[in-house]
C-alpha cells in the first residue's frame, strides 16, 4: 500500500511538472502566434486584430501543433523511423493540395540553401519521397 | 575539417534561433517547435513505457524485477522542424485571413468576431 501511495505521489509530481512545462510552452507559443497574427492582419490594408481573437487563434494553433506532433510521430513510426523528416511533414498536409505544394516549395528552398558538401553526402532520393510525389488525392466525403 | 563542421553547426544554430525569415516575416522559432514536439513525444514514450512495464511486470513477477525496455522518444531533424514551423505559420495566416475576409464583408476595420 505504501509503495503504491509513493508511486502515485511521484506520478502526481511528474504530472504537475509536465503541466507547468506545457503552460510555459503555451505562453511562449502565444507570443510568436500573436506577432504572426498581427503581421498578417496589418498586411490586410492595415487591419487591427483584437486581443481575444489573437488569443483564440493562438490556442487553436497550439492544439493544431499538438495534433501535428502526434501525426508526425505516427508517420515516422509507420515508415520504421525514430526521426521525423520533411517527407512526414509534407504527408501530414496531403489533404490540401495547395498547402502540400507550398510546403514542397519551401522544402526545395531549404535544400537549395544547404551547403554543397552536405548535399553530396546525402543519398539518392529514397522510394518514400518518390511515393509522396505520386500520392493520389482522394477528396474528403 | 572539424573546424568547418563546427562553424557550420554554429551557423545552423543561429539560423534556427532567429524568429524572422529572410523577408523579415515573423515566423515560429524552430527551437520552440522542437520543445513542444519533444514534450508530447516524451510523454507518449513514457506512456508506452508504462504500458510495457505493466505487461512485463505480470510475466516477470516470479523471476524478480521487471525488465521493461526503455523506449526512446521520437525526434525531428532541423529541416523537418523548419517545415513544421512553416506549416503552423500557414495555419495562423489562414485563420487571420479568413477572419479578415468576414470582417471586411461586414464593413469593419478591426477583427472582432471570429467565424
mmCIF file of C-alpha atoms in Angstrom:
data_model
loop_
_atom_site.group_PDB
_atom_site.id
_atom_site.type_symbol
_atom_site.label_atom_id
_atom_site.label_comp_id
_atom_site.label_asym_id
_atom_site.label_seq_id
_atom_site.Cartn_x
_atom_site.Cartn_y
_atom_site.Cartn_z
ATOM 1 C CA UNK A 1 0.000 0.000 0.000
ATOM 2 C CA UNK A 2 2.735 2.454 0.979
ATOM 3 C CA UNK A 3 4.694 1.740 -2.200
ATOM 4 C CA UNK A 4 1.583 2.403 -4.292
ATOM 5 C CA UNK A 5 0.965 5.676 -2.446
ATOM 6 C CA UNK A 6 4.576 6.731 -3.027
ATOM 7 C CA UNK A 7 4.272 5.911 -6.709
ATOM 8 C CA UNK A 8 1.078 7.896 -7.026
ATOM 9 C CA UNK A 9 2.687 10.907 -5.275
ATOM 10 C CA UNK A 10 5.615 10.636 -7.661
ATOM 11 C CA UNK A 11 3.251 10.386 -10.591
ATOM 12 C CA UNK A 12 1.332 13.414 -9.324
ATOM 13 C CA UNK A 13 4.549 15.436 -9.064
ATOM 14 C CA UNK A 14 5.537 14.380 -12.562
ATOM 15 C CA UNK A 15 2.131 15.357 -13.870
ATOM 16 C CA UNK A 16 2.372 18.792 -12.239
ATOM 17 C CA UNK A 17 5.827 19.327 -13.734
ATOM 18 C CA UNK A 18 4.508 18.286 -17.114
ATOM 19 C CA UNK A 19 1.574 20.709 -16.807
ATOM 20 C CA UNK A 20 3.847 23.600 -15.852
ATOM 21 C CA UNK A 21 6.160 22.843 -18.797
ATOM 22 C CA UNK A 22 3.126 22.716 -21.064
ATOM 23 C CA UNK A 23 1.892 26.088 -19.739
ATOM 24 C CA UNK A 24 5.294 27.651 -20.308
ATOM 25 C CA UNK A 25 5.431 26.320 -23.863
ATOM 26 C CA UNK A 26 1.890 27.559 -24.497
ATOM 27 C CA UNK A 27 2.860 31.057 -23.308
ATOM 28 C CA UNK A 28 5.972 31.113 -25.493
ATOM 29 C CA UNK A 29 3.944 29.870 -28.437
ATOM 30 C CA UNK A 30 1.275 32.505 -27.818
ATOM 31 C CA UNK A 31 3.850 35.288 -28.125
ATOM 32 C CA UNK A 32 5.009 34.020 -31.515
ATOM 33 C CA UNK A 33 1.447 33.437 -32.706
ATOM 34 C CA UNK A 34 0.489 36.983 -31.683
ATOM 35 C CA UNK A 35 3.300 38.527 -33.710
ATOM 36 C CA UNK A 36 2.427 36.410 -36.768
ATOM 37 C CA UNK A 37 -1.310 37.206 -36.454
ATOM 38 C CA UNK A 38 -0.723 40.943 -36.048
ATOM 39 C CA UNK A 39 1.638 40.982 -39.012
ATOM 40 C CA UNK A 40 -0.854 39.154 -41.227
ATOM 41 C CA UNK A 41 -3.754 41.394 -40.129
ATOM 42 C CA UNK A 42 -1.686 44.525 -40.822
ATOM 43 C CA UNK A 43 -0.924 43.213 -44.325
ATOM 44 C CA UNK A 44 -4.665 43.348 -44.979
ATOM 45 C CA UNK A 45 -4.994 47.113 -45.508
ATOM 46 C CA UNK A 46 -3.644 47.849 -42.033
ATOM 47 C CA UNK A 47 -6.390 45.954 -40.218
ATOM 48 C CA UNK A 48 -6.250 45.669 -36.424
ATOM 49 C CA UNK A 49 -6.869 42.433 -34.599
ATOM 50 C CA UNK A 50 -8.313 42.422 -31.103
ATOM 51 C CA UNK A 51 -6.605 40.563 -28.252
ATOM 52 C CA UNK A 52 -9.357 37.969 -27.603
ATOM 53 C CA UNK A 53 -9.215 36.960 -31.264
ATOM 54 C CA UNK A 54 -5.441 36.655 -31.215
ATOM 55 C CA UNK A 55 -5.636 34.545 -28.047
ATOM 56 C CA UNK A 56 -8.291 32.346 -29.659
ATOM 57 C CA UNK A 57 -6.205 31.825 -32.809
ATOM 58 C CA UNK A 58 -3.086 31.145 -30.740
ATOM 59 C CA UNK A 59 -4.904 28.492 -28.682
ATOM 60 C CA UNK A 60 -6.278 26.850 -31.820
ATOM 61 C CA UNK A 61 -2.802 26.821 -33.369
ATOM 62 C CA UNK A 62 -1.348 25.316 -30.182
ATOM 63 C CA UNK A 63 -3.893 22.499 -30.348
ATOM 64 C CA UNK A 64 -3.066 22.075 -34.022
ATOM 65 C CA UNK A 65 0.640 21.754 -33.327
ATOM 66 C CA UNK A 66 -0.140 19.102 -30.703
ATOM 67 C CA UNK A 67 -2.113 17.116 -33.235
ATOM 68 C CA UNK A 68 0.640 17.630 -35.806
ATOM 69 C CA UNK A 69 3.203 16.184 -33.400
ATOM 70 C CA UNK A 70 1.099 13.040 -32.947
ATOM 71 C CA UNK A 71 0.563 12.665 -36.702
ATOM 72 C CA UNK A 72 4.264 13.124 -37.497
ATOM 73 C CA UNK A 73 5.230 10.515 -34.931
ATOM 74 C CA UNK A 74 2.737 8.063 -36.434
ATOM 75 C CA UNK A 75 4.043 8.653 -39.976
ATOM 76 C CA UNK A 76 7.661 8.249 -38.919
ATOM 77 C CA UNK A 77 6.822 5.137 -36.918
ATOM 78 C CA UNK A 78 4.884 3.732 -39.896
ATOM 79 C CA UNK A 79 7.996 4.216 -42.047
ATOM 80 C CA UNK A 80 10.072 2.375 -39.440
ATOM 81 C CA UNK A 81 11.933 5.501 -38.294
ATOM 82 C CA UNK A 82 12.504 7.209 -34.975
ATOM 83 C CA UNK A 83 13.192 10.573 -36.593
ATOM 84 C CA UNK A 84 10.623 12.779 -38.287
ATOM 85 C CA UNK A 85 11.693 14.019 -41.708
ATOM 86 C CA UNK A 86 10.426 16.670 -44.128
ATOM 87 C CA UNK A 87 8.604 13.941 -46.046
ATOM 88 C CA UNK A 88 6.475 13.243 -42.962
ATOM 89 C CA UNK A 89 5.542 16.921 -42.637
ATOM 90 C CA UNK A 90 4.520 17.073 -46.296
ATOM 91 C CA UNK A 91 2.427 13.907 -45.985
ATOM 92 C CA UNK A 92 0.632 15.425 -42.975
ATOM 93 C CA UNK A 93 -0.644 18.168 -45.302
ATOM 94 C CA UNK A 94 -1.651 15.839 -48.154
ATOM 95 C CA UNK A 95 -5.375 16.602 -47.808
ATOM 96 C CA UNK A 96 -4.805 20.144 -49.079
ATOM 97 C CA UNK A 97 -3.025 20.187 -52.453
ATOM 98 C CA UNK A 98 -2.095 23.878 -52.336
ATOM 99 C CA UNK A 99 -0.705 23.544 -48.847
ATOM 100 C CA UNK A 100 1.307 20.453 -49.800
ATOM 101 C CA UNK A 101 2.655 22.253 -52.880
ATOM 102 C CA UNK A 102 3.667 25.264 -50.756
ATOM 103 C CA UNK A 103 5.452 23.005 -48.325
ATOM 104 C CA UNK A 104 7.277 21.245 -51.175
ATOM 105 C CA UNK A 105 8.484 24.621 -52.489
ATOM 106 C CA UNK A 106 9.686 25.547 -49.013
ATOM 107 C CA UNK A 107 11.456 22.199 -48.757
ATOM 108 C CA UNK A 108 13.168 22.795 -52.108
ATOM 109 C CA UNK A 109 14.295 26.237 -50.892
ATOM 110 C CA UNK A 110 15.730 24.711 -47.719
ATOM 111 C CA UNK A 111 17.574 22.076 -49.737
ATOM 112 C CA UNK A 112 18.936 24.716 -52.105
ATOM 113 C CA UNK A 113 20.333 26.673 -49.115
ATOM 114 C CA UNK A 114 22.223 23.660 -47.813
ATOM 115 C CA UNK A 115 25.983 23.807 -48.397
ATOM 116 C CA UNK A 116 27.342 21.700 -51.264
ATOM 117 C CA UNK A 117 29.214 19.265 -49.012
ATOM 118 C CA UNK A 118 26.023 18.328 -47.106
ATOM 119 C CA UNK A 119 24.100 17.796 -50.347
ATOM 120 C CA UNK A 120 26.794 15.499 -51.787
ATOM 121 C CA UNK A 121 26.808 13.398 -48.600
ATOM 122 C CA UNK A 122 23.085 12.735 -48.847
ATOM 123 C CA UNK A 123 21.853 9.622 -50.589
ATOM 124 C CA UNK A 124 19.807 9.486 -53.797
ATOM 125 C CA UNK A 125 16.108 10.349 -53.093
ATOM 126 C CA UNK A 126 14.512 7.368 -51.422
ATOM 127 C CA UNK A 127 11.498 5.469 -52.631
ATOM 128 C CA UNK A 128 9.207 7.060 -49.996
ATOM 129 C CA UNK A 129 9.994 10.574 -51.339
ATOM 130 C CA UNK A 130 9.035 9.420 -54.831
ATOM 131 C CA UNK A 131 5.931 7.750 -53.415
ATOM 132 C CA UNK A 132 4.867 11.030 -51.804
ATOM 133 C CA UNK A 133 5.068 12.875 -55.128
ATOM 134 C CA UNK A 134 2.726 10.331 -56.678
ATOM 135 C CA UNK A 135 0.097 10.351 -53.920
ATOM 136 C CA UNK A 136 -3.430 10.034 -55.250
ATOM 137 C CA UNK A 137 -5.557 12.753 -53.674
ATOM 138 C CA UNK A 138 -8.937 11.445 -52.688
ATOM 139 C CA UNK A 139 -11.310 14.255 -51.731
ATOM 140 C CA UNK A 140 -12.989 14.002 -48.338
ATOM 141 C CA UNK A 141 -16.557 12.741 -48.496
ATOM 142 C CA UNK B 1 37.554 19.633 -41.368
ATOM 143 C CA UNK B 2 36.366 19.575 -37.739
ATOM 144 C CA UNK B 3 36.562 23.395 -37.605
ATOM 145 C CA UNK B 4 34.422 23.655 -40.722
ATOM 146 C CA UNK B 5 31.853 21.297 -39.248
ATOM 147 C CA UNK B 6 31.778 23.248 -36.007
ATOM 148 C CA UNK B 7 31.363 26.513 -37.898
ATOM 149 C CA UNK B 8 28.510 25.055 -39.911
ATOM 150 C CA UNK B 9 26.797 23.832 -36.743
ATOM 151 C CA UNK B 10 27.059 27.292 -35.143
ATOM 152 C CA UNK B 11 25.632 28.949 -38.260
ATOM 153 C CA UNK B 12 22.809 26.444 -38.385
ATOM 154 C CA UNK B 13 22.032 27.092 -34.729
ATOM 155 C CA UNK B 14 21.990 30.864 -35.323
ATOM 156 C CA UNK B 15 19.555 30.406 -38.173
ATOM 157 C CA UNK B 16 17.333 28.248 -36.008
ATOM 158 C CA UNK B 17 17.325 30.824 -33.198
ATOM 159 C CA UNK B 18 16.239 33.680 -35.459
ATOM 160 C CA UNK B 19 12.493 34.346 -35.344
ATOM 161 C CA UNK B 20 12.375 36.193 -38.652
ATOM 162 C CA UNK B 21 12.787 34.751 -42.110
ATOM 163 C CA UNK B 22 14.752 36.286 -44.977
ATOM 164 C CA UNK B 23 11.861 38.581 -45.864
ATOM 165 C CA UNK B 24 11.505 39.867 -42.262
ATOM 166 C CA UNK B 25 8.201 37.989 -41.858
ATOM 167 C CA UNK B 26 7.668 36.808 -38.271
ATOM 168 C CA UNK B 27 7.964 33.019 -38.065
ATOM 169 C CA UNK B 28 7.718 30.431 -35.369
ATOM 170 C CA UNK B 29 11.065 29.567 -33.790
ATOM 171 C CA UNK B 30 12.206 26.026 -34.622
ATOM 172 C CA UNK B 31 13.559 25.739 -31.057
ATOM 173 C CA UNK B 32 10.077 26.304 -29.646
ATOM 174 C CA UNK B 33 8.523 23.822 -32.069
ATOM 175 C CA UNK B 34 11.188 21.297 -31.125
ATOM 176 C CA UNK B 35 10.426 21.795 -27.410
ATOM 177 C CA UNK B 36 6.667 21.369 -27.970
ATOM 178 C CA UNK B 37 7.154 18.231 -30.056
ATOM 179 C CA UNK B 38 9.671 16.861 -27.566
ATOM 180 C CA UNK B 39 7.263 17.324 -24.671
ATOM 181 C CA UNK B 40 4.477 15.480 -26.498
ATOM 182 C CA UNK B 41 6.709 12.690 -27.779
ATOM 183 C CA UNK B 42 8.409 12.183 -24.413
ATOM 184 C CA UNK B 43 5.011 11.929 -22.753
ATOM 185 C CA UNK B 44 3.924 9.344 -25.348
ATOM 186 C CA UNK B 45 7.127 7.360 -24.884
ATOM 187 C CA UNK B 46 6.631 7.374 -21.093
ATOM 188 C CA UNK B 47 3.029 6.180 -21.513
ATOM 189 C CA UNK B 48 4.192 3.367 -23.782
ATOM 190 C CA UNK B 49 6.962 2.505 -21.359
ATOM 191 C CA UNK B 50 4.408 2.388 -18.523
ATOM 192 C CA UNK B 51 2.132 0.081 -20.509
ATOM 193 C CA UNK B 52 5.049 -2.202 -21.387
ATOM 194 C CA UNK B 53 6.202 -2.165 -17.758
ATOM 195 C CA UNK B 54 2.790 -3.293 -16.516
ATOM 196 C CA UNK B 55 2.636 -6.031 -19.164
ATOM 197 C CA UNK B 56 6.103 -7.405 -18.428
ATOM 198 C CA UNK B 57 5.695 -6.953 -14.664
ATOM 199 C CA UNK B 58 2.991 -9.649 -14.517
ATOM 200 C CA UNK B 59 5.120 -12.027 -16.572
ATOM 201 C CA UNK B 60 8.350 -11.365 -14.661
ATOM 202 C CA UNK B 61 6.871 -11.317 -11.165
ATOM 203 C CA UNK B 62 8.190 -14.788 -10.423
ATOM 204 C CA UNK B 63 11.621 -14.066 -11.828
ATOM 205 C CA UNK B 64 12.229 -10.825 -9.964
ATOM 206 C CA UNK B 65 12.425 -7.195 -11.044
ATOM 207 C CA UNK B 66 10.638 -6.396 -14.299
ATOM 208 C CA UNK B 67 12.852 -5.811 -17.295
ATOM 209 C CA UNK B 68 10.997 -3.024 -19.066
ATOM 210 C CA UNK B 69 12.621 -1.833 -22.285
ATOM 211 C CA UNK B 70 13.450 1.872 -22.306
ATOM 212 C CA UNK B 71 11.585 3.408 -25.249
ATOM 213 C CA UNK B 72 13.451 6.279 -26.872
ATOM 214 C CA UNK B 73 11.175 9.195 -27.790
ATOM 215 C CA UNK B 74 10.817 10.337 -31.392
ATOM 216 C CA UNK B 75 12.848 13.339 -32.586
ATOM 217 C CA UNK B 76 12.762 15.627 -35.631
ATOM 218 C CA UNK B 77 15.589 16.740 -37.876
ATOM 219 C CA UNK B 78 16.224 20.526 -38.173
ATOM 220 C CA UNK B 79 14.717 20.828 -41.662
ATOM 221 C CA UNK B 80 11.577 18.973 -40.584
ATOM 222 C CA UNK B 81 11.266 21.444 -37.688
ATOM 223 C CA UNK B 82 11.550 24.416 -40.039
ATOM 224 C CA UNK B 83 8.941 22.907 -42.326
ATOM 225 C CA UNK B 84 6.635 22.298 -39.359
ATOM 226 C CA UNK B 85 7.076 25.937 -38.311
ATOM 227 C CA UNK B 86 6.079 26.995 -41.804
ATOM 228 C CA UNK B 87 3.028 24.719 -41.664
ATOM 229 C CA UNK B 88 1.873 26.218 -38.366
ATOM 230 C CA UNK B 89 2.502 29.706 -39.741
ATOM 231 C CA UNK B 90 0.233 28.846 -42.676
ATOM 232 C CA UNK B 91 -2.428 27.754 -40.174
ATOM 233 C CA UNK B 92 -2.286 31.051 -38.285
ATOM 234 C CA UNK B 93 -2.165 33.078 -41.509
ATOM 235 C CA UNK B 94 -5.175 31.269 -42.929
ATOM 236 C CA UNK B 95 -7.165 31.790 -39.720
ATOM 237 C CA UNK B 96 -6.411 35.520 -39.704
ATOM 238 C CA UNK B 97 -7.126 35.965 -43.406
ATOM 239 C CA UNK B 98 -10.480 34.166 -43.141
ATOM 240 C CA UNK B 99 -11.469 36.323 -40.149
ATOM 241 C CA UNK B 100 -10.355 39.435 -42.050
ATOM 242 C CA UNK B 101 -12.473 38.449 -45.067
ATOM 243 C CA UNK B 102 -15.549 38.153 -42.864
ATOM 244 C CA UNK B 103 -14.757 41.436 -41.095
ATOM 245 C CA UNK B 104 -14.314 43.255 -44.415
ATOM 246 C CA UNK B 105 -17.582 41.836 -45.692
ATOM 247 C CA UNK B 106 -19.278 43.276 -42.616
ATOM 248 C CA UNK B 107 -17.604 46.623 -43.256
ATOM 249 C CA UNK B 108 -15.338 46.562 -40.219
ATOM 250 C CA UNK B 109 -11.701 47.650 -39.905
ATOM 251 C CA UNK B 110 -10.961 45.534 -36.852
ATOM 252 C CA UNK B 111 -11.119 41.776 -36.369
ATOM 253 C CA UNK B 112 -13.569 41.428 -33.508
ATOM 254 C CA UNK B 113 -15.580 38.314 -34.260
ATOM 255 C CA UNK B 114 -14.045 35.064 -35.302
ATOM 256 C CA UNK B 115 -16.032 32.691 -37.500
#
